[in-house]
Amino acid sequence: MRKFYNLPAGRIQRVVLSVLLQLLLLSVCAQVTITGKVTDDQGVGLPSISIQVRNTNFGGTTDAAGNYTLQTNLKQGTYEVEFSGVGYKTNSARLTIGTDNSYTVNSSLANDPLGLDEVVVTGTLGRTSKRQLGNSISTINAEQLQNTGTANLSTMLSGRVMGAQITQNSGDPGGGTSVRLRGVGSIFGSSEPLYIVDGVIIDNSSANVVNLSADAQGARIQTGTNRLVDINPNDIDRVEIINGAAAAAIYGSRASNGVVQIFTKRGKTGAPKVALTTSIQHNSLRKRIEFNDYPRRFGIPQDPRLFAAGDRLTIVANLRPNQSTTPGVGPAALGGRLDTVTYPVTRYDYQDNIFENALGTDNHISVNGGTERVNYYFSGSYMRNGGIIKNTNFQRYGIRARTDFTLNSWAKLSGGVLYSNSRSRDMPNGNNFFSPVSTMTIIDNVWNIDERDANGNLKHVEQVRLNPLSVIETYDIRQEVNRNLSDLKLTLTPLTGLNVDLTTGFDNYSQQGFEFHDRVPYPFVAATFFPDGYVGTAKFNYYQWTGDAVASYRFNLLSDLVSTTSAGYSTQYIKTAYSAQEGRDIAPLVRTISAAQNFFTPPVDTRTEQSIFGYFFQETFGYKNKLFLTAAGRFDGSSAFNKDAQNIFYPKASISYNISDEGFWSGSLGKWFNTLKLRASYGKAGNLTGIGAYDRFITYLPTTYTGGAYVPRNQIGNIDIRPEIKTEWEGGADMQFLRGRLGLQFSIYDQKIEDLVLPFNLAPSNGASSLVDNLGKMTNKGVELMLTGSPVAQRDLTWDISLLYNRNRNKVTELYRGATFIGFDAGNTQGVLLGHPVGVYYINYYARDEAGNLVLKNVNGYQLPQVERGDPITNTPARDPNGLVVQSATPLRKVLGDPNPDFTASLTNELRFKNWDLRL
C-alpha cells in the first residue's frame, strides 16, 4: 500500500480510469449466448434456417434438428432476432439483453411456397425480400439443383425459370448451352443474361479455339463450352434469375437481357461436417433417324466399289448424251429429269459406327463448420463424362474455399476462391463437313465405312468426301481450360439502418485448343478437307476485374412508412488476348504446329481492353410492409462507345401491392385464396457489350504486299454508334391457394428495342463492303406462367408438380433506309426481315397461278416449276401489262421458317420419400 500511495498522482488517475473503462465495457458489451429452436407449423425442427440479429453482423443457422446457438457481444438493450429460410415466411422475435449471460428465443415459421419473404439480392449487393419487388424473379435452391443428371448449371435451369429459353448448342459432353430470358435482346451482340457469382460478374462466352479448319469451308463454326461448366452445381446454395430491363437500373446495362445470380455455399456454425456425393451417369442416343434401306439405287454403276465420277451421286439423265458410255456428274438444280435406271446396292446404317453408349461419374466432397465469428467451407470435385460420339469426353477437376469473418458487431469480411481445370476431347460439329454427323447424313449410305485395306487403313466413301470414321479415329481435337474465380466482400453496419457493402473480385481463365488431322490414306478427297493433313493451335486468355460499392439506409418516416435509400458505383475492367496458327502438309510422326510444312493462313494475334462503369440511386417506400413503391436511375458508360454515349440515363420504377395482407382478406376469402400480390415495373437499359472494344474504329491488318504494309479491314468505322436501348413494361401477379398446396405466378411484358446494332452490306464504291450501325428496331411481347401444386404433403412423403409455360413474340419493326431484309450469311437466306422475327429463313419460292397451280416453264424440253417474282402472300406470279407471267431473273422471296420457338412448355414431377428423391 505504501508503494501505491507513493505513485505520482497522474499515474494513479490513469490506472483508476483504465479499471473503470474496462468495467464499463464489460457492462455495456457483454458476452451473450442466445439459443433456441425453429420449427414448422407442425412442431418439426427446421434445418438450415438463417438467424440474424438485426442491425448487427451476428447470425447463424439451425442444425438438422432445428436448434441453434449464437455467441455474441451485445450491449444492453432491445433487439430483433430474425428467422428466415427458403420456402418459409420470415418471422422475428424481440429480445431484451440485460445482465444475464444466456437467453432463449424460439420461433415457428409458416410455409411460404411463393417465397415472398425470401431474402433476395436485387442489385450487385443490395438485399430485399420478394414482396417488395415489382418485377419477376425466380429462385432455385440447392435441393432443386441436386440429382438433375447433368453437370452444367445452364441445363439445370431448364424448366424451372419463367421466361427462359434454354437450348443446347453442342452435342459434345461439355458442350455449351444458350440461355435467353424473354427472347432475342440483341443481334450483333449477345442475348445472354448477365452472370454474377457471389457479387462478381463473370464471363460465360465461348471462344473458338478448336475447329479453326472449318473456316476454310466458310462454315463459321463457333463451338466450345460455356464457362458456367467450370462451376460445380454441388457448390451452389441458390440461383436467382431476374427477367427484364427493370433490374438493369441496379445491376447496370450489362443486365439488359436479365440477370442470373449464383450464390455458393458457406460454412455453418458448429462442428466440422463432411459431405460426400457421388453419381454415375449413362448417356445414349435419344432418338435414331431413319436411314434409307431400299436395296436399289438410281443410275448406272461405273465401278464395282462405286468409286468412279459417275458413281458419286444419283444421275441426271439429260446431262449425258449416251447413258451407257458417258456418265453424268449431276444432279444440277433444275437441270433435267432424274435417271430412271436402277441397280442393286447394299445399304448401311452409319449410326451403329458413329454412336455408342457412354458412362460418366461425378464426385464431390465438402467440409464446413465454424464458430459464431468464423466459418469455413472447402470442397473438391472430379467429374468425367463420356460422349455418345465415339472418342469424345469431358472431365473437370475443381477446388473451392470460402470463409466468413465477423470482425465485430458492425463489420464482416467474406472471401472465396475457385480453381477448376477442365479438359475435353471433341469432334467437329455444327454445319461443318468435317463433322462425322454431317458426313453421315450427306453421303449416300451405299458404302461400307468400316471397310479397311491390308494395312488396317479405312477405305474411301464417295469421291470428294471423307469417311466419317476417319474423323472419329484419326482426328485429335482437344481443349483445356484453367480458371480462377475470387471475391472479397466487406459488409459494414456502423449505424442502425445503414448498410455498406464493398465487393471486389476477379475472373481469370486461359483456354487452349489443339486440332490435328492425319493424312488421308485414300485418294480423291477435296483439298478443302486437307487430305495432306492439318494442324492448328489457338489460345484465348480472359481477365476481368469487378469492383462495387453500395450503401443503403433504412429508416421509418412514420410509424407505418419505411424509407430505404440506396446508392452505388460499379466498374469492370476486361482484357482479352487471342492467338492462333494453322498449317497443312504435315510431316510424319509429329503432331505439333512445327509439323506443318505449309502455313496457308497468317498467324492471328488480337488483344482488347475495355472498361465499363456506372452509378445509380434508388428510393423505396414501404407502407405497412404490403405496399412498396420504387424509383431508380442509373448512368452507364463503356469505353467501346465514344464519350457522348457514355453517360446515358436509364430510369426504373416499380410497384408491389400484397393485397392479401389487408384486413378484409382474412375472412372467408383468405381461407382458400391465401396470397395475392400484384406487381408492375418499368425500366430502360442499354446494351454496353453490343459491340466489340474497337468495333467503332477502322482497324488495320498487316499484309506482305510490296515488302510489308497495312491495309484497313473491309468495314467502315463508325465513331457515332450508340448502345442499343431497351424499354420494357411488365405486369403480373403471384397467387397462393389452399394453404400453399396450389400456386400460380404469371407475367406479361412488352419490350421495345431501339438503335438496334446491325451489319449492313455496302456497294464496293463506298470503299468497304460493310457497315455496323444503329440500323433498326424490334419488339418482344410475351406471357410467362407457372402453376405449382402439392398433391401430397406429408412429413415423410411429398409430391410436387409444376407446369411452366412461356410465350414470346419477336418482331422486327424498322430497318435501315427502308430496307425490308438484311441477310446474315453469304447466301442471304437468313437474317432480319421487316415484320417478322429475327433469324427467319428467306428463300425463293415457286410461282403459282390464281388457281393455286404451279407455273411451269420449259427447261431443255421438260416442264419444271418456275422460280420467279410474285406475291409471297397469295403465291401468284407477277404479270406484265399484257397479262403474261413475268420471266424475271430477280425472284421475290418468302419466309420459310422461324428458328425461334413461339412458346416453350415443361412439366416437372418431384416425389420425395424420406431420403429418396425422384424427378421427372
mmCIF file of C-alpha atoms in Angstrom, residues 143 154 189 215 220 245 253 298 416 420 496 501 578 584 605 628 630 634 698 773 833 870:
data_model
loop_
_atom_site.group_PDB
_atom_site.id
_atom_site.type_symbol
_atom_site.label_atom_id
_atom_site.label_comp_id
_atom_site.label_asym_id
_atom_site.label_seq_id
_atom_site.Cartn_x
_atom_site.Cartn_y
_atom_site.Cartn_z
ATOM 1 C CA GLU A 143 -32.148 -29.015 -53.191
ATOM 2 C CA SER A 154 -27.449 -23.848 -67.589
ATOM 3 C CA GLY A 189 -24.193 -8.616 -79.682
ATOM 4 C CA ASP A 215 -13.262 -21.588 -91.727
ATOM 5 C CA ARG A 220 -18.133 -20.011 -89.393
ATOM 6 C CA ALA A 245 -34.804 -4.325 -68.143
ATOM 7 C CA SER A 253 -26.828 -2.064 -68.531
ATOM 8 C CA PHE A 298 -30.745 -44.854 -109.476
ATOM 9 C CA GLY A 416 -13.949 -17.095 -51.664
ATOM 10 C CA SER A 420 -11.048 -25.508 -61.942
ATOM 11 C CA THR A 496 -28.712 1.473 -37.182
ATOM 12 C CA ASP A 501 -21.134 -3.306 -48.995
ATOM 13 C CA TYR A 578 -6.328 -14.430 -78.664
ATOM 14 C CA ARG A 584 -1.097 -28.238 -93.550
ATOM 15 C CA ASP A 605 -2.847 -12.265 -82.593
ATOM 16 C CA PHE A 628 -43.990 -0.736 -51.999
ATOM 17 C CA THR A 630 -39.562 2.103 -56.007
ATOM 18 C CA ARG A 634 -28.619 4.925 -63.414
ATOM 19 C CA ILE A 698 -11.276 1.488 -88.672
ATOM 20 C CA ASP A 773 -24.540 0.998 -87.224
ATOM 21 C CA LEU A 833 -36.974 -9.341 -92.302
ATOM 22 C CA GLY A 870 -44.667 -12.839 -107.468
#
